[in-house]
Amino acid sequence: MMLLKELLHDARWRILLAILSSALSAATSIGLIGYINRSLEHGLDDIGRGLLLFGGLLILLFISGVTSQWLLVQIGHRLVYQLRLRLVGKVLGTALERIERLGSPRIYNALTKDVTTVATAFKQLPISLYNGLLLLAGLAYMAWLSMAFFFLTLGVIALGVGLDVLLGRKVKILMQAVRQQDDQLTEQFEAAIQGRCELGLSRERRHLLYERKLEPIARASLDASVRADTLWAVNLNWTTLLVFVLIGTLFFLGQGLGLLSQQVVVGYVLAIMFLRTPISMILDAIPAVIRGHVALQAIDALALGETVQFKTPAQAAQPFGELRLSNVHYRYPGQSDEFAFELGPIDLSIRRGELIFIVGGNGSGKSTLAKLLTGLYVPTSGQVSLNGVVLDTGTSEWHREHFAAIFADFYLFADVLGEAGNHEGLEARVDHYLDRLGLAHKVEFAAGRLSTTALSQGQRKRLALLLLMMEGREVFLLDEWAADQDPVFRHVFYNELLPELKAAGKTVIAITHDDRYFDVADRVYRLDYGHLVDYDRATENPFQLAK
Ligand SMILES: Nc1ncnc2c1ncn2[C@@H]1O[C@H](COP(=O)(O)OP(=O)(O)OP(=O)(O)O)[C@@H](O)[C@H]1O
């Protein structure tokens, strides 16, 4: 909700102007009805003056209506634009642990579905505001016609609103369920797309996904949606019924019992018939507004961080000197049971220009350690410091500025960025590395972009290495980079590229299992279920550790 409040605050002047022009438009509409009613009752004394007044009111109605709608439409679309940008900004500014915990389906749904739902709701708000003002003007006119009957009208309205509130609550609960089911559905959609090879091979797995996972969630979502819309349809018909109850009472009191004058009856009937449209438009808008509210709650529940800042950190990245870990422990958030993985205690110091290898079995904590070293995770206890500056939420961006990494689940961007954050003057170096990495025949570099990223896994990793070389960071972290390379290229990597990086003053931390090349490293460490120990190249074999 904070996000919406901020955005509404930014648009407060536009909103005020829109309310004023909507009020003018609504007052003019009611003025026109009053004028017609008065003319029916008293006749027209002066046709010229009457036409002028009627024409003037029509022009005012047109101008104020168009102005209010123009302003309100702008507010609605701007809100979508700002909401999208702020939300992506917040995702970019949120700690990696939180993003990993939320999972991609929830974030995708917030960025795509929730933003659109909030937008749809917000686009209803201006229309409802306009219709609400019309309704108020109509009620004021009714009160002026007959105060006694106006109180009766208020009683009928209270009956209508009472059911609205009651059903609105029920509808909201159903819509919250539908929203949760949306996340579960997106999870299954993701499985259907990402698991296409496995699903293509296994009829049983397709059956499981379609019949036992997807279909029950889709059906529950269908049932809840139908129930919500049916409840609201009942409400709409109840309102129509109340409108006719009001008109019937009016005729009974006026024509039957003679308690109301002809002018009051005709005025009321005209006003009620006129107000039927704004009333039904408001009621039509309510489900969309409830959905918008549910979507905003879903966005809030993500508990994203602050919007990312694109300006350079106050402290500029300085030459890398030393990375030090002192008594570092790390536990994944929310993991507290006895089976939870814990990294640490870890004490380690890595100095400029060193080539460090880390080995260890599956699940021993190598990737977790890599994220701690690069500042993507903040330790649960103990200290990580770079050039003596302790890593915390305030310094983590500055810390990260020193690193470039290729993780096991890396994403390959097609845009190439140099040290200055653009692609100017990179052509010769990119072409040189495309050639060295054996990709010159497959990939071209033009206008700052690689011509393709649709390559084999080993080739994609080579392109990732090229991007990393261009960024000019001081410390490289490579998580099992060579695992997907052929023997020839593995040799080039360990015997040519790594020594070249070291000679250029770069610091390289490589997670690897390639014991044939361990002699290239200055130091080799072994991770043993979260504990870091020195690895003895003379006596140990990394593959025994994986047992
Ligand atoms: N996002 C996460 N949330 C909770 N636990 C996690 C998460 N990621 C990893 N773990 C746990 O942390 C432990 C270490 O995982 P990590 O990925 O660091 O191991 P690794 O040594 O890199 O393994 P591998 O060689 O298989 O890549 C594992 O037991 C894993 O279950």
XYZ file of C-alpha atoms and ligand atoms in Angstrom:
578
model
C 0.000 0.000 0.000
C 2.952 2.314 0.713
C 3.880 2.158 -2.942
C 0.390 3.215 -4.029
C 0.337 6.012 -1.453
C 3.653 7.367 -2.766
C 2.398 7.286 -6.342
C -0.918 8.911 -5.442
C 0.972 11.611 -3.544
C 2.999 12.390 -6.688
C -0.233 12.790 -8.678
C -2.162 14.775 -6.023
C -2.572 18.008 -8.091
C -3.800 16.169 -11.148
C -6.234 14.253 -8.912
C -7.534 17.480 -7.361
C -8.086 19.059 -10.789
C -9.798 15.890 -11.993
C -12.128 15.927 -8.957
C -13.006 19.587 -9.548
C -13.776 19.096 -13.242
C -15.708 15.879 -12.447
C -17.750 17.782 -9.863
C -18.460 20.531 -12.405
C -19.498 17.961 -14.999
C -21.777 16.134 -12.518
C -23.355 19.401 -11.334
C -23.986 20.442 -14.959
C -25.692 17.091 -15.713
C -28.013 17.498 -12.746
C -28.555 21.154 -13.669
C -29.743 20.028 -17.115
C -32.198 17.529 -15.582
C -33.465 20.162 -13.141
C -33.893 22.584 -16.010
C -35.895 20.058 -18.088
C -38.065 19.193 -15.070
C -38.690 22.862 -14.329
C -39.569 23.544 -17.965
C -41.992 20.597 -17.968
C -43.659 22.004 -14.860
C -43.701 25.726 -15.686
C -43.238 25.836 -19.470
C -40.716 28.045 -21.299
C -41.214 31.833 -20.891
C -38.506 32.908 -23.271
C -37.454 30.359 -25.936
C -34.306 32.344 -26.911
C -33.042 32.571 -23.332
C -34.008 28.951 -22.723
C -32.064 27.737 -25.759
C -29.052 29.826 -24.761
C -29.074 28.422 -21.214
C -29.601 24.854 -22.410
C -26.849 25.224 -25.052
C -24.501 26.810 -22.501
C -25.054 23.938 -20.071
C -24.421 21.412 -22.871
C -21.111 23.074 -23.807
C -20.061 23.208 -20.127
C -21.014 19.541 -19.726
C -18.939 18.552 -22.758
C -15.850 20.576 -21.801
C -15.855 19.618 -18.102
C -16.560 15.939 -18.936
C -13.737 15.708 -21.503
C -11.302 17.561 -19.183
C -12.049 15.323 -16.208
C -11.793 12.123 -18.265
C -8.552 13.328 -19.912
C -7.014 14.033 -16.517
C -8.262 10.795 -14.992
C -7.104 8.651 -17.912
C -3.652 10.238 -17.596
C -3.561 9.506 -13.869
C -4.509 5.855 -14.507
C -1.933 5.208 -17.233
C 0.833 7.099 -15.424
C 0.162 4.983 -12.364
C 0.703 1.783 -14.371
C 3.902 3.200 -15.845
C 5.275 4.247 -12.459
C 4.126 1.103 -10.687
C 5.933 -1.069 -13.275
C 9.171 0.906 -13.027
C 9.144 1.123 -9.230
C 8.398 -2.557 -8.868
C 11.239 -3.616 -11.169
C 13.450 -1.090 -9.319
C 12.492 -2.747 -6.045
C 13.157 -6.238 -7.411
C 16.617 -5.016 -8.505
C 17.174 -3.534 -5.037
C 16.090 -6.646 -3.101
C 18.618 -8.977 -1.485
C 19.316 -12.137 -3.464
C 18.217 -14.357 -0.550
C 14.749 -12.774 -0.567
C 14.395 -13.142 -4.347
C 15.478 -16.793 -4.142
C 12.975 -17.414 -1.350
C 10.086 -15.810 -3.189
C 10.740 -17.807 -6.350
C 10.154 -16.595 -9.884
C 6.387 -17.402 -10.211
C 5.434 -14.940 -7.456
C 7.661 -12.203 -8.840
C 6.517 -12.734 -12.448
C 2.889 -12.590 -11.328
C 3.474 -9.359 -9.422
C 5.257 -7.724 -12.354
C 2.770 -8.802 -14.978
C -0.612 -9.781 -13.540
C -0.744 -7.725 -10.340
C 0.404 -4.505 -11.988
C -2.256 -4.914 -14.690
C -4.921 -5.750 -12.111
C -4.037 -2.681 -10.032
C -4.136 -0.640 -13.245
C -7.555 -1.984 -14.200
C -8.807 -1.175 -10.707
C -7.304 2.242 -10.864
C -8.872 2.941 -14.243
C -12.218 2.141 -12.606
C -11.586 4.633 -9.821
C -11.883 7.767 -12.014
C -15.085 6.467 -13.595
C -16.424 5.611 -10.144
C -15.368 8.984 -8.817
C -17.221 10.716 -11.636
C -20.271 8.542 -11.127
C -20.069 9.001 -7.356
C -20.142 12.762 -7.776
C -23.046 12.401 -10.188
C -24.827 10.308 -7.559
C -24.168 12.905 -4.852
C -25.440 15.713 -7.086
C -28.528 13.607 -7.863
C -29.135 12.946 -4.145
C -28.760 16.657 -3.378
C -31.366 17.376 -6.050
C -33.696 14.746 -4.548
C -33.249 16.242 -1.071
C -34.172 19.626 -2.509
C -37.308 18.140 -4.121
C -38.569 16.411 -0.955
C -36.677 15.992 2.297
C -39.100 13.380 3.661
C -38.837 11.134 0.621
C -35.085 11.716 0.562
C -34.779 10.014 3.993
C -36.759 7.073 2.661
C -34.356 6.976 -0.302
C -31.412 6.966 2.124
C -32.967 3.989 3.922
C -33.186 2.054 0.646
C -29.588 3.032 -0.196
C -28.489 1.731 3.233
C -30.119 -1.637 2.408
C -28.232 -1.732 -0.910
C -24.887 -0.698 0.561
C -25.316 -3.158 3.469
C -25.518 -6.096 1.085
C -22.668 -4.622 -1.005
C -20.384 -4.624 2.039
C -21.443 -8.115 3.112
C -20.989 -9.636 -0.324
C -17.898 -7.523 -0.998
C -16.146 -9.221 1.968
C -17.052 -12.677 0.719
C -15.987 -11.801 -2.827
C -12.642 -10.514 -1.510
C -11.897 -13.788 0.299
C -12.662 -15.703 -2.907
C -10.463 -13.371 -4.932
C -7.585 -13.805 -2.478
C -7.871 -17.556 -3.011
C -7.852 -17.042 -6.796
C -4.708 -14.892 -6.461
C -2.899 -17.627 -4.509
C -3.969 -20.180 -7.083
C -2.485 -17.913 -9.774
C 0.972 -18.342 -8.202
C 0.522 -22.107 -8.075
C -0.630 -22.128 -11.704
C 2.390 -20.066 -12.810
C 4.620 -22.604 -11.029
C 3.064 -25.357 -13.135
C 3.331 -23.252 -16.322
C 7.025 -22.800 -15.549
C 7.416 -26.566 -15.090
C 5.588 -27.159 -18.396
C 7.993 -24.828 -20.265
C 11.295 -25.459 -18.452
C 10.732 -29.190 -18.208
C 9.811 -29.573 -21.875
C 12.514 -32.197 -22.606
C 11.682 -34.376 -19.595
C 7.938 -33.996 -20.227
C 8.431 -34.755 -23.918
C 9.984 -38.107 -22.973
C 7.616 -39.155 -20.198
C 3.889 -39.653 -20.720
C 3.530 -40.394 -16.982
C 5.147 -37.098 -16.036
C 2.940 -35.204 -18.530
C -0.086 -36.920 -17.013
C 1.039 -36.045 -13.478
C 1.590 -32.397 -14.367
C -1.621 -31.991 -16.365
C -4.144 -34.128 -14.491
C -2.910 -34.107 -10.906
C -1.158 -30.747 -10.544
C -2.460 -28.230 -13.072
C -6.077 -29.297 -13.458
C -7.027 -29.299 -9.717
C -5.580 -25.815 -9.227
C -7.241 -24.512 -12.417
C -10.551 -26.035 -11.278
C -10.314 -24.518 -7.785
C -9.574 -21.162 -9.409
C -12.540 -21.608 -11.773
C -14.905 -22.462 -8.886
C -13.784 -19.515 -6.764
C -14.051 -17.097 -9.718
C -17.537 -18.334 -10.650
C -18.698 -18.063 -7.014
C -17.321 -14.528 -6.696
C -18.921 -13.338 -9.943
C -22.248 -15.053 -9.121
C -22.376 -13.378 -5.714
C -21.809 -10.044 -7.374
C -24.482 -10.748 -10.007
C -26.948 -11.361 -7.138
C -25.931 -8.013 -5.718
C -26.483 -6.231 -9.056
C -29.984 -7.676 -9.361
C -30.753 -6.811 -5.737
C -29.837 -3.197 -6.546
C -32.100 -3.145 -9.626
C -34.899 -4.498 -7.432
C -34.334 -1.734 -4.865
C -34.449 0.940 -7.572
C -37.881 -0.286 -8.681
C -39.042 -0.610 -5.055
C -38.160 3.072 -4.689
C -40.027 4.075 -7.873
C -43.048 1.934 -6.830
C -43.142 3.558 -3.376
C -42.906 6.959 -5.021
C -45.935 6.286 -7.227
C -47.862 4.717 -4.358
C -47.224 7.724 -2.075
C -47.742 10.295 -4.841
C -50.411 8.963 -7.186
C -52.115 6.516 -4.756
C -52.147 8.421 -1.468
C -51.563 11.917 -2.847
C -48.756 12.555 -0.335
C -46.288 13.809 -2.974
C -46.808 16.447 -5.634
C -46.650 15.645 -9.356
C -43.443 17.734 -9.624
C -41.722 15.721 -6.861
C -42.797 12.374 -8.393
C -41.691 13.321 -11.919
C -38.448 14.893 -10.616
C -37.663 11.817 -8.544
C -38.440 9.356 -11.347
C -36.285 11.351 -13.780
C -33.424 11.533 -11.255
C -33.662 7.834 -10.300
C -33.750 6.687 -13.930
C -30.829 8.981 -14.690
C -28.868 7.707 -11.662
C -29.373 4.044 -12.585
C -26.408 4.204 -14.988
C -23.918 5.707 -12.499
C -25.129 3.281 -9.798
C -24.642 0.219 -12.003
C -21.284 1.549 -13.222
C -20.093 1.916 -9.628
C -21.295 -1.584 -8.783
C -19.617 -2.995 -11.910
C -16.384 -1.334 -10.832
C -16.337 -2.754 -7.294
C -15.102 -6.313 -8.179
C -12.244 -4.795 -10.212
C -11.368 -2.538 -7.277
C -11.423 -5.521 -4.880
C -9.179 -7.451 -7.289
C -6.832 -4.441 -7.395
C -6.722 -4.356 -3.614
C -5.924 -8.077 -3.470
C -3.173 -7.546 -6.085
C -1.686 -4.686 -4.047
C -1.686 -6.911 -0.962
C 0.120 -9.600 -2.995
C 2.739 -7.027 -4.083
C 3.163 -5.858 -0.470
C 3.522 -9.445 0.733
C 6.652 -9.789 -1.428
C 8.333 -7.442 1.096
C 10.737 -6.184 -1.566
C 13.616 -3.886 -0.675
C 14.074 -0.237 -1.477
C 14.107 0.879 -5.117
C 17.601 0.317 -6.499
C 19.868 3.374 -6.805
C 21.658 3.668 -10.133
C 24.123 6.318 -9.007
C 27.650 5.224 -8.226
C 28.144 4.223 -4.565
C 29.456 7.076 -2.393
C 32.724 5.187 -2.000
C 34.128 4.434 -5.478
C 35.471 0.936 -6.171
C 39.155 1.061 -5.234
C 41.976 -1.305 -6.217
C 41.353 -4.676 -4.642
C 43.786 -5.386 -1.809
C 42.475 -8.156 0.413
C 39.284 -10.079 1.012
C 39.050 -11.458 4.538
C 36.538 -13.772 6.181
C 36.668 -13.961 9.984
C 34.642 -16.591 11.815
C 31.936 -16.412 9.121
C 28.758 -18.465 9.484
C 25.858 -18.597 7.068
C 22.405 -20.158 7.300
C 19.721 -19.765 4.639
C 16.832 -17.608 5.927
C 13.972 -19.616 7.386
C 16.133 -22.757 7.647
C 16.353 -23.578 11.308
C 15.686 -27.315 11.619
C 18.418 -29.848 12.352
C 18.733 -30.767 8.639
C 19.373 -27.159 7.609
C 22.711 -26.489 5.981
C 25.157 -24.284 7.846
C 28.332 -22.881 6.358
C 31.191 -22.062 8.709
C 33.029 -21.173 10.753
C 35.179 -19.897 7.890
C 38.440 -17.969 8.228
C 40.064 -17.070 4.954
C 42.175 -14.335 3.420
C 42.566 -13.760 -0.331
C 45.037 -11.150 -1.575
C 45.375 -9.293 -4.852
C 46.704 -11.341 -7.785
C 46.106 -14.729 -6.131
C 44.669 -17.702 -7.951
C 42.559 -19.718 -5.492
C 40.836 -23.029 -6.195
C 37.968 -24.354 -4.071
C 36.988 -28.022 -4.262
C 34.318 -29.985 -2.457
C 31.500 -32.494 -2.873
C 27.951 -31.710 -3.980
C 26.095 -29.682 -1.376
C 29.277 -28.916 0.583
C 28.588 -25.160 0.282
C 30.837 -24.008 -2.586
C 28.188 -21.869 -4.328
C 26.982 -20.526 -0.975
C 30.552 -19.485 -0.143
C 30.880 -17.898 -3.614
C 27.824 -15.714 -2.923
C 29.225 -14.704 0.471
C 32.615 -13.790 -1.008
C 31.034 -11.646 -3.722
C 28.726 -9.858 -1.246
C 25.488 -11.278 -2.682
C 24.804 -12.874 0.716
C 25.532 -11.172 4.028
C 26.868 -13.575 6.718
C 24.581 -14.644 9.552
C 27.494 -14.044 11.942
C 31.177 -13.208 11.637
C 32.703 -10.700 9.236
C 33.516 -10.452 5.556
C 35.702 -7.450 4.779
C 37.250 -6.035 1.637
C 40.276 -3.754 1.997
C 39.315 -3.585 5.685
C 35.740 -2.390 4.990
C 33.259 -4.743 6.685
C 30.478 -6.077 4.459
C 27.005 -5.088 5.638
C 23.825 -3.878 3.960
C 25.319 -0.370 3.679
C 28.580 -1.446 2.027
C 27.413 -4.488 0.076
C 26.938 -2.617 -3.213
C 30.424 -1.132 -2.976
C 31.774 -4.609 -2.094
C 30.032 -6.177 -5.124
C 31.519 -3.537 -7.459
C 34.872 -5.359 -7.200
C 33.612 -8.736 -8.423
C 32.585 -10.343 -11.676
C 31.260 -13.878 -11.502
C 29.935 -16.769 -13.531
C 27.730 -18.870 -11.263
C 26.453 -22.351 -12.027
C 23.012 -20.931 -12.904
C 24.369 -17.886 -14.769
C 22.265 -15.754 -17.089
C 23.889 -14.807 -20.380
C 23.173 -11.209 -21.408
C 23.585 -10.312 -25.088
C 24.640 -6.725 -24.245
C 28.357 -6.259 -23.702
C 29.397 -3.615 -21.161
C 32.875 -2.204 -20.663
C 34.419 -0.652 -17.571
C 32.610 2.640 -18.174
C 29.225 0.891 -18.307
C 28.854 1.234 -22.097
C 30.112 -0.578 -25.203
C 32.192 2.242 -26.712
C 35.602 1.162 -27.993
C 35.164 -2.514 -27.150
C 35.041 -3.871 -30.729
C 38.703 -4.873 -31.085
C 38.838 -6.573 -27.651
C 35.527 -8.386 -28.124
C 36.634 -9.648 -31.556
C 39.983 -10.728 -30.093
C 38.296 -12.788 -27.346
C 35.641 -14.197 -29.699
C 38.541 -15.512 -31.726
C 40.453 -16.841 -28.699
C 37.368 -18.456 -27.256
C 36.722 -20.247 -30.556
C 33.448 -18.408 -31.234
C 34.389 -16.042 -34.065
C 32.647 -18.287 -36.610
C 29.401 -18.373 -34.587
C 28.967 -14.983 -32.951
C 29.373 -11.411 -34.127
C 29.546 -8.235 -32.100
C 27.648 -5.214 -33.421
C 26.067 -2.143 -31.808
C 27.063 -3.322 -28.336
C 25.360 -6.694 -28.655
C 26.333 -10.275 -29.343
C 24.514 -11.539 -32.429
C 23.267 -14.671 -30.640
C 23.244 -16.392 -27.261
C 21.469 -19.535 -28.532
C 24.489 -21.799 -28.305
C 25.669 -24.941 -26.535
C 26.180 -24.741 -22.767
C 29.977 -24.778 -23.102
C 29.838 -22.023 -25.756
C 27.460 -19.940 -23.642
C 29.902 -20.191 -20.735
C 32.696 -18.965 -23.014
C 30.550 -15.954 -23.963
C 29.875 -15.329 -20.271
C 33.648 -15.313 -19.738
C 34.002 -12.793 -22.566
C 31.438 -10.474 -20.912
C 33.326 -10.815 -17.645
C 36.676 -9.908 -19.319
C 35.124 -6.728 -20.753
C 33.752 -5.516 -17.432
C 37.256 -4.959 -16.097
C 36.471 -5.972 -12.520
C 39.318 -6.851 -10.191
C 38.216 -10.204 -8.790
C 36.808 -13.040 -10.907
C 34.732 -15.805 -9.401
C 34.164 -18.813 -11.631
C 31.835 -21.557 -10.348
C 32.758 -24.790 -12.155
C 33.274 -22.832 -15.357
C 35.413 -25.482 -17.009
C 33.004 -28.339 -16.261
C 31.229 -27.868 -19.612
C 34.361 -27.325 -21.711
C 35.991 -29.870 -24.011
C 39.495 -31.134 -23.011
C 41.275 -28.852 -25.490
C 39.540 -25.740 -24.224
C 39.910 -26.824 -20.626
C 43.645 -26.866 -21.243
C 43.502 -23.355 -22.776
C 41.516 -22.131 -19.769
C 43.817 -23.479 -17.036
C 47.157 -23.088 -18.787
C 46.637 -19.875 -20.750
C 43.656 -17.775 -19.666
C 43.998 -18.109 -15.885
C 47.762 -17.383 -15.837
C 47.147 -14.387 -18.147
C 44.521 -13.005 -15.763
C 46.898 -13.483 -12.836
C 49.690 -11.750 -14.755
C 47.319 -8.834 -15.400
C 46.901 -8.428 -11.610
C 43.458 -10.009 -11.445
C 42.462 -12.180 -8.517
C 40.687 -15.391 -9.489
C 38.639 -17.684 -7.252
C 37.669 -20.813 -9.155
C 35.413 -23.602 -7.929
C 36.632 -26.686 -9.707
C 36.998 -30.451 -9.705
C 39.796 -30.550 -12.302
C 42.571 -32.017 -10.132
C 44.840 -32.319 -13.207
C 45.250 -28.564 -13.109
C 45.501 -27.936 -9.352
C 49.181 -27.030 -9.661
C 48.166 -23.853 -11.515
C 46.604 -22.472 -8.306
C 48.461 -20.579 -5.594
C 46.294 -22.272 -2.970
C 43.606 -24.948 -2.984
C 40.887 -25.201 -0.302
C 38.405 -27.964 0.301
C 34.877 -27.447 1.553
C 33.663 -30.302 3.680
C 29.950 -29.907 4.516
C 30.297 -26.230 5.262
C 33.821 -26.345 6.736
C 36.775 -24.930 4.826
C 40.100 -26.776 5.163
C 43.430 -26.669 3.330
C 43.599 -29.197 0.532
C 46.730 -31.249 0.309
C 47.491 -31.655 -3.394
C 50.062 -34.378 -2.689
C 47.794 -36.768 -0.787
C 44.154 -35.911 -1.480
C 41.855 -36.716 -4.349
C 38.808 -34.436 -4.782
C 36.602 -37.235 -6.037
C 36.892 -39.184 -2.804
C 35.355 -36.219 -1.025
C 32.122 -36.337 -2.927
C 31.146 -39.609 -1.225
N 18.312 -21.165 -1.676
C 18.570 -22.094 -0.758
N 17.781 -22.208 0.321
C 18.023 -23.131 1.264
N 19.052 -23.992 1.217
C 19.877 -23.934 0.167
C 19.679 -22.982 -0.875
N 20.660 -23.145 -1.790
C 21.430 -24.165 -1.333
N 20.964 -24.619 -0.176
C 21.544 -25.709 0.642
O 22.869 -25.339 0.948
C 23.738 -26.446 0.842
C 24.970 -26.048 0.022
O 24.548 -25.757 -1.279
P 25.574 -25.200 -2.369
O 24.783 -24.914 -3.591
O 26.354 -24.114 -1.772
O 26.503 -26.482 -2.572
P 27.627 -26.743 -3.667
O 28.827 -27.187 -2.924
O 27.789 -25.578 -4.562
O 26.992 -27.969 -4.437
P 27.156 -28.452 -5.970
O 28.526 -29.028 -6.124
O 26.118 -29.513 -6.070
O 26.909 -27.270 -6.827
C 22.944 -27.569 0.242
O 22.721 -28.536 1.265
C 21.640 -26.978 -0.181
O 20.585 -27.831 0.139
